[in-house]
Tab-separated table of C-alpha atoms in Angstrom:
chain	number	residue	atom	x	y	z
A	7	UNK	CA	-6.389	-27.094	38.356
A	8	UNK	CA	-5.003	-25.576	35.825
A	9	UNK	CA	-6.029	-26.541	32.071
A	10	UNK	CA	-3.564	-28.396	29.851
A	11	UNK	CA	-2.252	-26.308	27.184
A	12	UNK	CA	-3.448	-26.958	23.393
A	13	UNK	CA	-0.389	-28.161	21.284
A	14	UNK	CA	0.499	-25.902	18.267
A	15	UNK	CA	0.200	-29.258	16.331
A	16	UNK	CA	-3.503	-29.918	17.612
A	17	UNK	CA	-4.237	-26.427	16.296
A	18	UNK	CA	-2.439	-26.935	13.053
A	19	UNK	CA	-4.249	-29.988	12.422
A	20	UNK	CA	-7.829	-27.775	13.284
A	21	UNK	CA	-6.342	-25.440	10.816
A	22	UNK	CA	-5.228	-27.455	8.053
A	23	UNK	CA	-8.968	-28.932	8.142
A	24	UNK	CA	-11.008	-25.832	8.067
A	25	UNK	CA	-8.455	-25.354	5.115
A	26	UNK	CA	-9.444	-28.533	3.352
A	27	UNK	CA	-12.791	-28.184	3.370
A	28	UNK	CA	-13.051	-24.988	2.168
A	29	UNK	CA	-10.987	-24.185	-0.417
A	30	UNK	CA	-12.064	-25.945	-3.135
A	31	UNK	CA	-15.474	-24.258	-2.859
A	32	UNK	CA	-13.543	-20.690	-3.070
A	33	UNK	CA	-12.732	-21.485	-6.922
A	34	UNK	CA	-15.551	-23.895	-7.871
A	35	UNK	CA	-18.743	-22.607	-9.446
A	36	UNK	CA	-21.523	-21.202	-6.860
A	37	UNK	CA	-23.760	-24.361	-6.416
A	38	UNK	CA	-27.281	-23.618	-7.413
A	39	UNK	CA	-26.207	-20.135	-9.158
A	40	UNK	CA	-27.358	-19.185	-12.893
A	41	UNK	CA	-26.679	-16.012	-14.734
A	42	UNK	CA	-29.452	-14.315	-13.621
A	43	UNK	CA	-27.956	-14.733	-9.636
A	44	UNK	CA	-27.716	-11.300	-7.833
A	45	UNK	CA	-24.296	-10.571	-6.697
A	46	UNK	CA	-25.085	-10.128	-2.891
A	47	UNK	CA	-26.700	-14.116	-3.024
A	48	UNK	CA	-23.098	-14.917	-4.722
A	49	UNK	CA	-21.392	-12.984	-1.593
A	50	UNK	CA	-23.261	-14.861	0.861
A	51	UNK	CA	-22.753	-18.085	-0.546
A	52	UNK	CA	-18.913	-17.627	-0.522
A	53	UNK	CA	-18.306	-15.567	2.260
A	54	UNK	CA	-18.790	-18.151	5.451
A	55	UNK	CA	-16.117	-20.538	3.043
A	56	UNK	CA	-13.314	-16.926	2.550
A	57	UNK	CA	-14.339	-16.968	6.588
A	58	UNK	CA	-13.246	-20.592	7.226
A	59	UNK	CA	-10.339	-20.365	4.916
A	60	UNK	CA	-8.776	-17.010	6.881
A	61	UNK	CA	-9.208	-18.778	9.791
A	62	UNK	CA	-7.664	-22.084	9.090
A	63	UNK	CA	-4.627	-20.358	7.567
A	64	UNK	CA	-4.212	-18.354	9.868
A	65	UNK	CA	-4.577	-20.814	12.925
A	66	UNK	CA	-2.240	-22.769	10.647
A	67	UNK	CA	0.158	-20.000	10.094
A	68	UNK	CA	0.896	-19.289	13.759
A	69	UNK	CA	0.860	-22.596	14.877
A	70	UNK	CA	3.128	-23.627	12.411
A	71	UNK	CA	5.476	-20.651	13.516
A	72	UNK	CA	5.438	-20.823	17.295
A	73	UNK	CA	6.622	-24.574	16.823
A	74	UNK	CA	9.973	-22.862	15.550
A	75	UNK	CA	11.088	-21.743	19.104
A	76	UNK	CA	9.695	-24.696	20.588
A	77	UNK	CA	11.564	-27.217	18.296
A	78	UNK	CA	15.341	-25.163	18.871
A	79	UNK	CA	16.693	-23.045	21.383
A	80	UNK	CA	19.984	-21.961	19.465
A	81	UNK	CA	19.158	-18.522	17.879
A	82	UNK	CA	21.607	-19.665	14.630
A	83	UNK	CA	18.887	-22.862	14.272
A	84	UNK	CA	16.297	-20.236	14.793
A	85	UNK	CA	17.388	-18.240	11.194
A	86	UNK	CA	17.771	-21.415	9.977
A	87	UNK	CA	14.487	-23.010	10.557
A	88	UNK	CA	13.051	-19.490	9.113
A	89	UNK	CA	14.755	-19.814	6.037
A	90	UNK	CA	14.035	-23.288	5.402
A	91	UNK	CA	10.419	-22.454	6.072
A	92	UNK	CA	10.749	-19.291	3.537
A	93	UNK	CA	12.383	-21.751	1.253
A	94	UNK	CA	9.790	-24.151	0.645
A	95	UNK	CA	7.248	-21.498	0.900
A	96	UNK	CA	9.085	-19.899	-2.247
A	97	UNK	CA	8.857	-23.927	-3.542
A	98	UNK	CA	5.085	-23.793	-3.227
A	99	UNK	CA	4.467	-20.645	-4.930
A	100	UNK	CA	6.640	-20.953	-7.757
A	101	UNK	CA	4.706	-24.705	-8.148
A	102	UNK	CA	1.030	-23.599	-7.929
A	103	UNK	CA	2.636	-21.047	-10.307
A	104	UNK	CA	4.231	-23.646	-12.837
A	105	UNK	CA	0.904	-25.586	-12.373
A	106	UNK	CA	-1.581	-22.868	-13.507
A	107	UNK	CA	0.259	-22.008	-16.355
A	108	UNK	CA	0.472	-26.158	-17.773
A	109	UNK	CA	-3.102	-26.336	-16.939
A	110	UNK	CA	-4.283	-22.758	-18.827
A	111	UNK	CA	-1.600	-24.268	-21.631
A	112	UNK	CA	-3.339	-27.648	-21.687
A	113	UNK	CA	-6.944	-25.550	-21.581
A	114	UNK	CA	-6.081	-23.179	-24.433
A	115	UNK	CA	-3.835	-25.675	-26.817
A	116	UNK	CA	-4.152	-24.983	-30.600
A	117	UNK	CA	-6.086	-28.423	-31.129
A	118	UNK	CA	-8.811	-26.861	-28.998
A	119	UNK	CA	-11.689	-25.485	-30.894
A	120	UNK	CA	-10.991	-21.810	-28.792
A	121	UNK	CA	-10.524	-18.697	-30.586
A	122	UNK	CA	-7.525	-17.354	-30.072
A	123	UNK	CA	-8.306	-14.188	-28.718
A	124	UNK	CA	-10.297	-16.139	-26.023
A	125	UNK	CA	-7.577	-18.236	-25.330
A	126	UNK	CA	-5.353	-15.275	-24.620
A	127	UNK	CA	-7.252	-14.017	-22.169
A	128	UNK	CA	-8.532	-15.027	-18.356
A	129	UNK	CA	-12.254	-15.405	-18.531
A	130	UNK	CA	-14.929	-17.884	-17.646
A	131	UNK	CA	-14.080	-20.736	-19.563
A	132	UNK	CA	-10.797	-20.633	-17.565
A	133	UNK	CA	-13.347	-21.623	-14.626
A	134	UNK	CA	-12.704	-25.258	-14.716
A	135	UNK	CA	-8.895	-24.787	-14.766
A	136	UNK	CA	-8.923	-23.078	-11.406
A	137	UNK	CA	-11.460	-25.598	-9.338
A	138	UNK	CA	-8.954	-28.100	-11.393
A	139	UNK	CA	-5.745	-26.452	-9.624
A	140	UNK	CA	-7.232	-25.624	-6.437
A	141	UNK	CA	-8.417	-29.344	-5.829
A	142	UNK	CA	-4.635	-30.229	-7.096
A	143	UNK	CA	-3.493	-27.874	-4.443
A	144	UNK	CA	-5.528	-29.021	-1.653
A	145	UNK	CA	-4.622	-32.674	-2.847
A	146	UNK	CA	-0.744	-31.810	-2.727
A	147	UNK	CA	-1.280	-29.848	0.463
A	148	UNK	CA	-2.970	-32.661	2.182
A	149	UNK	CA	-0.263	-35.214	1.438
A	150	UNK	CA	2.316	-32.868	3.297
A	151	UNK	CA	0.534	-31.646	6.048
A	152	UNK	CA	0.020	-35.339	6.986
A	153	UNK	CA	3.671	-35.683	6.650
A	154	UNK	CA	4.259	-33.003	8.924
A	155	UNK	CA	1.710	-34.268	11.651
A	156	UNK	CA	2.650	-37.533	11.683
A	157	UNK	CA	6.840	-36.638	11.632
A	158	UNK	CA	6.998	-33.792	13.972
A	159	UNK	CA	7.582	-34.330	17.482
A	160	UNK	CA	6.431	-31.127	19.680
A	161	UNK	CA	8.804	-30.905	23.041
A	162	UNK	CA	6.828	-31.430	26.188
A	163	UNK	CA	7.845	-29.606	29.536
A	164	UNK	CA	8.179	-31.668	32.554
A	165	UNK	CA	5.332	-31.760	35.057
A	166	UNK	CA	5.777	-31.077	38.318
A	167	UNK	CA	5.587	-34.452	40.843
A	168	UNK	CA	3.214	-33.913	43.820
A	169	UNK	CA	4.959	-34.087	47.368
A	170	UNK	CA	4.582	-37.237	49.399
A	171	UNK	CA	5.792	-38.478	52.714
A	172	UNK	CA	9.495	-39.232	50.779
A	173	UNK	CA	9.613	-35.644	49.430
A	174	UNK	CA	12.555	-33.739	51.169
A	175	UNK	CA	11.815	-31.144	53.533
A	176	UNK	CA	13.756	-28.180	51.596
A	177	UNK	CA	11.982	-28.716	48.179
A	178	UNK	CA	13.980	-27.595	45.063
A	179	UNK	CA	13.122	-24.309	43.385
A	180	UNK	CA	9.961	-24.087	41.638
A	181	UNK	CA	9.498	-23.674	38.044
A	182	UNK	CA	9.058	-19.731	37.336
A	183	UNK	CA	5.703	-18.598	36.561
A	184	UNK	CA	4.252	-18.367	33.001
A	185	UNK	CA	4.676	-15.129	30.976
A	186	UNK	CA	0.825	-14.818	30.354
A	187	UNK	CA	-0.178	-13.025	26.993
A	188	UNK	CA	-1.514	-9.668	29.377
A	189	UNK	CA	2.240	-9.867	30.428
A	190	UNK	CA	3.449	-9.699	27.007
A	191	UNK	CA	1.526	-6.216	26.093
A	192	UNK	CA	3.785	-4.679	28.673
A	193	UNK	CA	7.093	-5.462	27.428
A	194	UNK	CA	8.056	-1.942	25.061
A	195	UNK	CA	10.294	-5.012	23.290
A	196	UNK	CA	6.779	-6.505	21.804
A	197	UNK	CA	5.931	-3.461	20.641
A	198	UNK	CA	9.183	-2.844	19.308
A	199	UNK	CA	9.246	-5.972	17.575
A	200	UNK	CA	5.597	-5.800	16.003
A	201	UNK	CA	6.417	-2.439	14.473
A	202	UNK	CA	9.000	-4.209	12.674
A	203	UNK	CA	7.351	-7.007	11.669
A	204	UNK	CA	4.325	-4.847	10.343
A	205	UNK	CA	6.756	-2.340	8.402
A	206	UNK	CA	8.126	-5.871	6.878
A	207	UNK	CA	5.353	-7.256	6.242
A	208	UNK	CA	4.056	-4.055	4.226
A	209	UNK	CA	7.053	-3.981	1.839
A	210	UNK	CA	7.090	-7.561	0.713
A	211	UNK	CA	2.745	-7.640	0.347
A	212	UNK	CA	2.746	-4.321	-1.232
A	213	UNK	CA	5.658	-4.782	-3.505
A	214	UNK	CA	3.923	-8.060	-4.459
A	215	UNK	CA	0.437	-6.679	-4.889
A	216	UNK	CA	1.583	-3.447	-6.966
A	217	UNK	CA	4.089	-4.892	-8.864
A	218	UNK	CA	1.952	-6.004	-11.838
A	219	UNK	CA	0.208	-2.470	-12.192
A	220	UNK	CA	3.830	-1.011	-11.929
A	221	UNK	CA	4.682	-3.475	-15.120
A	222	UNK	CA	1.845	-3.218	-16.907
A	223	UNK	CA	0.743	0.536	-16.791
A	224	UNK	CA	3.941	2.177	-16.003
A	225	UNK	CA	6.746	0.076	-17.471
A	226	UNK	CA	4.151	-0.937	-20.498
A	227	UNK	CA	5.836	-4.020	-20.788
A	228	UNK	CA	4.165	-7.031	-22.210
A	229	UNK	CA	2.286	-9.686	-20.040
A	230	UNK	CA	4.902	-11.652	-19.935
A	231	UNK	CA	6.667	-9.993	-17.373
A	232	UNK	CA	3.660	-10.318	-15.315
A	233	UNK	CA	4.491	-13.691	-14.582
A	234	UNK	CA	8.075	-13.879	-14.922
A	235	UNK	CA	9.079	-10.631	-12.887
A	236	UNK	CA	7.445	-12.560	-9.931
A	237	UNK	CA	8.783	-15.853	-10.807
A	238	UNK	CA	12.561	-14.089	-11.001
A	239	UNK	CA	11.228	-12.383	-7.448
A	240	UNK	CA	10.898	-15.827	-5.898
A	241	UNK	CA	13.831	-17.706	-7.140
A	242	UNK	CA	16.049	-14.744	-5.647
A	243	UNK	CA	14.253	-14.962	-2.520
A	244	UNK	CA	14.698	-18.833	-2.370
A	245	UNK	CA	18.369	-18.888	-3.134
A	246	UNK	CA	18.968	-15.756	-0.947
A	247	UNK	CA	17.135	-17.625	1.801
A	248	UNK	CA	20.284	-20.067	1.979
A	249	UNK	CA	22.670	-17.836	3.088
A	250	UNK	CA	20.715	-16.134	5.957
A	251	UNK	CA	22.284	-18.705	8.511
A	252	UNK	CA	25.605	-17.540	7.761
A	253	UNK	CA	24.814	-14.419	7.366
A	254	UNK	CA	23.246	-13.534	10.858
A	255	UNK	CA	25.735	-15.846	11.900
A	256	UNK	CA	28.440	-13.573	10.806
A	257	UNK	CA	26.811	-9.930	11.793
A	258	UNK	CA	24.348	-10.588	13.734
A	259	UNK	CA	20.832	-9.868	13.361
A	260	UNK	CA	20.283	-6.238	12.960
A	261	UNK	CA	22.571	-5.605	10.416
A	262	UNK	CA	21.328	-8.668	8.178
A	263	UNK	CA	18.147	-6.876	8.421
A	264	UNK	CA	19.809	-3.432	7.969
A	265	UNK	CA	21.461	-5.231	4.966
A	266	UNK	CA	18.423	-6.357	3.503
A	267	UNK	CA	16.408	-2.971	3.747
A	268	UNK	CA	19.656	-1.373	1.822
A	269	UNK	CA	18.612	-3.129	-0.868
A	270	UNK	CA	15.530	-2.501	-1.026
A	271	UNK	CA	16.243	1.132	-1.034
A	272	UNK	CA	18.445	0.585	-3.798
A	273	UNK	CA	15.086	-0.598	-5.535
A	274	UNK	CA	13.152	2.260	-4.390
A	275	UNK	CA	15.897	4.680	-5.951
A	276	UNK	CA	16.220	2.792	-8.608
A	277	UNK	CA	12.532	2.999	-9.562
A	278	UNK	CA	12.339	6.601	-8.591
A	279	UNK	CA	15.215	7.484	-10.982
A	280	UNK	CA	14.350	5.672	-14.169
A	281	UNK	CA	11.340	6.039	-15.715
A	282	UNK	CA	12.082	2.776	-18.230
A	283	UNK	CA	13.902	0.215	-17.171
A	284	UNK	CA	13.666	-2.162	-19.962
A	285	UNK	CA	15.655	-5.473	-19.464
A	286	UNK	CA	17.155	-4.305	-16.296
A	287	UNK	CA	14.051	-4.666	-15.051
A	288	UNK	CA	14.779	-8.038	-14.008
A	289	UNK	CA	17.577	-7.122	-11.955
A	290	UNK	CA	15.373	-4.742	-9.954
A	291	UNK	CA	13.550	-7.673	-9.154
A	292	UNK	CA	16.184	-9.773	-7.970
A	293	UNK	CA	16.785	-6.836	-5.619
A	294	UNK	CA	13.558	-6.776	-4.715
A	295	UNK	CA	13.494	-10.424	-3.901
A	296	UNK	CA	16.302	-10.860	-1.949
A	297	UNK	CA	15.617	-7.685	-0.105
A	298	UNK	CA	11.960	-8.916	0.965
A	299	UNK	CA	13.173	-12.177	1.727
A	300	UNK	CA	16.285	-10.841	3.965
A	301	UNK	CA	14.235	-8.585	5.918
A	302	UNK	CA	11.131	-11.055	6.256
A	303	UNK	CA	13.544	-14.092	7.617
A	304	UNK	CA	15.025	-11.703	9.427
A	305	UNK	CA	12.385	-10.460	11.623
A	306	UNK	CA	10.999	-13.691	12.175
A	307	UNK	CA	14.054	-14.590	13.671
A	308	UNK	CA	13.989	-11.119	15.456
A	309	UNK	CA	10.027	-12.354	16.466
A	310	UNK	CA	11.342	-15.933	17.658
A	311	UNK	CA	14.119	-14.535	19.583
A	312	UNK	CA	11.485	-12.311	21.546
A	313	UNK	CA	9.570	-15.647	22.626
A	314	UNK	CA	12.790	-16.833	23.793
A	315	UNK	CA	12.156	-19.916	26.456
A	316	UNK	CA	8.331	-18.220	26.431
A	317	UNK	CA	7.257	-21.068	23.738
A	318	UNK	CA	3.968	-21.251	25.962
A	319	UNK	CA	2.449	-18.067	24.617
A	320	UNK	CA	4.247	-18.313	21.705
A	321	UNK	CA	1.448	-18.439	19.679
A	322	UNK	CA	-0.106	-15.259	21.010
A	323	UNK	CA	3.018	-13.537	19.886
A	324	UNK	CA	3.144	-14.429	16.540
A	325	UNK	CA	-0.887	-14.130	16.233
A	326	UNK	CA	-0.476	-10.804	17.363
A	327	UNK	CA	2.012	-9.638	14.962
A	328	UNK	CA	0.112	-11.070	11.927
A	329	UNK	CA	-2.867	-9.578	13.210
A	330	UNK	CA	-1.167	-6.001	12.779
A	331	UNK	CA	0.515	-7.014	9.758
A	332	UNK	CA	-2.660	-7.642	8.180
A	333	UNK	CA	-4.847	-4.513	9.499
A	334	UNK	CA	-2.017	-2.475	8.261
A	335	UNK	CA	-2.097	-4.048	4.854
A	336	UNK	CA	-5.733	-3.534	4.400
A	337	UNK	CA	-5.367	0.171	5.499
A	338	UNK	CA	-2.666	0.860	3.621
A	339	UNK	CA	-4.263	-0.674	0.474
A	340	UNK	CA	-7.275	1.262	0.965
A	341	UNK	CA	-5.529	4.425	1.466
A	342	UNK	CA	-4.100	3.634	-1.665
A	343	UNK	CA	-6.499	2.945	-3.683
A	344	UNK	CA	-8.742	6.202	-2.534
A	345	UNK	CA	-5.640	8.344	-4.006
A	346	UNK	CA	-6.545	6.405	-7.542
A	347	UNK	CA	-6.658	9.265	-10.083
A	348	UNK	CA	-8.704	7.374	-12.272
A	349	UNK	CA	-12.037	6.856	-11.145
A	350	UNK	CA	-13.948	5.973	-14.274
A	351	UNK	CA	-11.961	3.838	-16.223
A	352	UNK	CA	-9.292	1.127	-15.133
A	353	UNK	CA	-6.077	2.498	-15.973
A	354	UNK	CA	-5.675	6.474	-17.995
A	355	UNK	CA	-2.771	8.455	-18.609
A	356	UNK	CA	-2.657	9.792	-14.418
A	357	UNK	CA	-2.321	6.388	-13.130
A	358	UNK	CA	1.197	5.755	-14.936
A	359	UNK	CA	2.995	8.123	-12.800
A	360	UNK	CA	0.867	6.730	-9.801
A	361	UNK	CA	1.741	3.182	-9.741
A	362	UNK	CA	5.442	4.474	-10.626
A	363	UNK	CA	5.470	6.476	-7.087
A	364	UNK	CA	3.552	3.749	-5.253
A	365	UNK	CA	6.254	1.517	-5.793
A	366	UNK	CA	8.759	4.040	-4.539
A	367	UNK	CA	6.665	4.726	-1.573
A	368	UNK	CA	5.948	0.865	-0.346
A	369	UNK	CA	9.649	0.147	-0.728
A	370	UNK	CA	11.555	3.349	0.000
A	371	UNK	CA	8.573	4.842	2.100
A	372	UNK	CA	7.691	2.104	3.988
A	373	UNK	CA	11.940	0.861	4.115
A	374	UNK	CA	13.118	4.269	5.859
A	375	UNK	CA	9.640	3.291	8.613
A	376	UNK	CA	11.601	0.287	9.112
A	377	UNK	CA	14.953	1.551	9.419
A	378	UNK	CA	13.839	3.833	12.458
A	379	UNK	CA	12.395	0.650	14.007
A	380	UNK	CA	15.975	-0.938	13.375
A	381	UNK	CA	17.257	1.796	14.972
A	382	UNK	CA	15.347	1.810	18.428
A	383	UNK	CA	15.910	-2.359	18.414
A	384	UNK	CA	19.819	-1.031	18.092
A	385	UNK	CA	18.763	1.299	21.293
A	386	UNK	CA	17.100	-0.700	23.228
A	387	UNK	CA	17.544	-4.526	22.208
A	388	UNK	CA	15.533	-7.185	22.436
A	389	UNK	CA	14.769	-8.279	26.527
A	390	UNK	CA	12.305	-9.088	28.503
A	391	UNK	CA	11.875	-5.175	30.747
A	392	UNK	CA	8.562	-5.217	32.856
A	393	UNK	CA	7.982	-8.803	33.769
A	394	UNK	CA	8.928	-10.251	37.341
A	395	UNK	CA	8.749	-13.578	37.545
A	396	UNK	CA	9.104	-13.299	41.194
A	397	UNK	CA	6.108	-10.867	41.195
């Protein structure tokens, strides 16, 4: 007999626990450390609760993304549920954002008695403010995640009935078999699909993870623009999120992504050509915002309409692809940070020029990668190839 399949809610909830419970202790002070604590009894203390944290989001992550193609079969409903998702995942950041930055206000106000130069700069008396936001984000989190379990309503297929002694002779057809996750690393189509997704997910996490060096030791701009070149980043991407519906609607799904990757090139020049940007510089990142949040709807769209009616391994699907995503992220980050031309200091006069062309290459680089995956989806388009379900 077979066994009955584990909801993507039941592993959300699992998830959204492991979550809970261990991500306060991630930015609260080690328990039972003093300043004479070696670093590797530090490590072990927080590694199992970094451990329990990956795994919760990430059992969250897909869960909460293989319910998209279980919830609507329209592929228009599909971009939409994306973007909505995107949306409020834009929401989030910008508020943990706006949050930090009252609390480290509230922490470092004039009436304190906190020397200025202390209160200017991230240190460990701005310990307490983060265990203060990360319990405030947990608390916030909580609230909605309950929401979501107790509103959401996850289809259900029909079972089968057993025959009896009324049961017709000539039975109807019989439900088609399952398309089993050892089924899905035949189809060229998953493949095609994950390359994507990866070469996605490597602009928009690189962009965002390089983007402050690029400010601060290229551009030399002020800190500031630390926090508000992201901030304009995310508000782009939130209001550009609104109009992928109608957009895909309109052309269709590879040229919404084709769209979106054209302007992300146009960063990529951009940054190439100028070696100041000034004020512009927060039209760049309006570019770069829309562009990452474009191509990162997009190709979870592109990723739902692979599952198709396949919601039952759903979940390996999208597990898969963030796998990849993040193994090429770490790679790539390693790679480089060996090419570093500064090796005994944080920042001299090489690394200027080398944060300038990492930009260029995560963006433009990484953008044409994508474009040739765009091009063999245009090829050969998104179908089911190798699997028989009469087999």
């Amino acid at each position: 007999m077979p066994r009955p399949r584990t909801s993507s809610r039941e592993i959300a909830r699992k998830g959204t626990v492991c979550v809970l419970l261990s991500f306060p202790f991630i930015f609260s002070p080690c328990l039972g450390c003093g300043a004479g604590t070696p670093e590797w009894a530090a490590l072990l203390y927080y590694g199992p609760f970094i451990v329990i944290f990956q795994f919760g989001w990430a059992a969250t992550q897909i869960a909460h993304l293989s319910l998209i193609p279980e919830l609507v079969t329209n592929d228009h409903e599909k971009v939409e549920l994306t973007a909505l998702r995107y949306a409020f995942t834009v929401v989030a950041n910008i508020t943990v954002y706006g949050a930090a930055w009252l609390l480290l206000r509230l922490q470092g106000s004039p009436h304190m008695d906190v020397a200025r130069d202390v209160r200017d700069q991230l240190g460990v008396q701005d310990v307490r403010v983060f265990q203060n936001l990360s319990l405030l984000v947990v608390g916030v989190g909580a609230i909605f995640s309950l929401l979501f379990h107790v509103g959401t309503r996850e289809g259900r297929r029909p079972r089968a009935e057993e025959p009896d002694e009324h049961s017709p002779l000539l039975a109807p057809p019989t439900a088609q078999p399952l398309l089993l996750w050892k089924h899905w690393l035949r189809e060229p189509a998953f493949y095609q699909v994950g390359l994507l997704y990866m070469s996605t997910r490597l602009i928009v996490n690189l962009s965002q993870t390089y983007i402050a060096m690029y400010l601060t030791y290229s551009l030399n701009l002020p800190k500031k623009f630390i926090a508000t070149i992201p901030l304009v980043m995310y508000v782009s991407g939130f209001c550009s999120s609104f109009l992928m519906k109608p957009v895909n609607k309109c052309i269709g799904r590879n040229l919404t992504y084709f769209a979106g990757l054209l302007v992300i090139l146009a960063f990529a020049a951009w940054v190439a050509l100028a070696d100041r940007l000034g004020v512009a510089v927060y039209v760049a990142a309006v570019l770069l915002g829309t562009g990452c949040a474009t191509i990162l709807v997009t190709s979870l769209a592109m990723t739902a309409d692979l599952i198709g009616p396949h919601t039952h391994s759903g979940a390996f699907v999208y597990g898969a692809m963030s796998f990849s995503d993040k193994v090429a992220n770490g790679l790539a980050v390693m790679a480089i940070q060996s090419l570093h031309p500064c090796s005994l200091e944080l920042c001299c006069r090489a690394c200027v020029g080398f944060y300038h062309w990492v930009m260029v290459a995560v963006t433009g680089g990484v953008g044409v990668a994508a474009t040739l995956c765009l091009c063999s989806l245009l090829i050969w388009p998104i179908r089911l190839r190798s699997w028989d379900p009469g087999a």
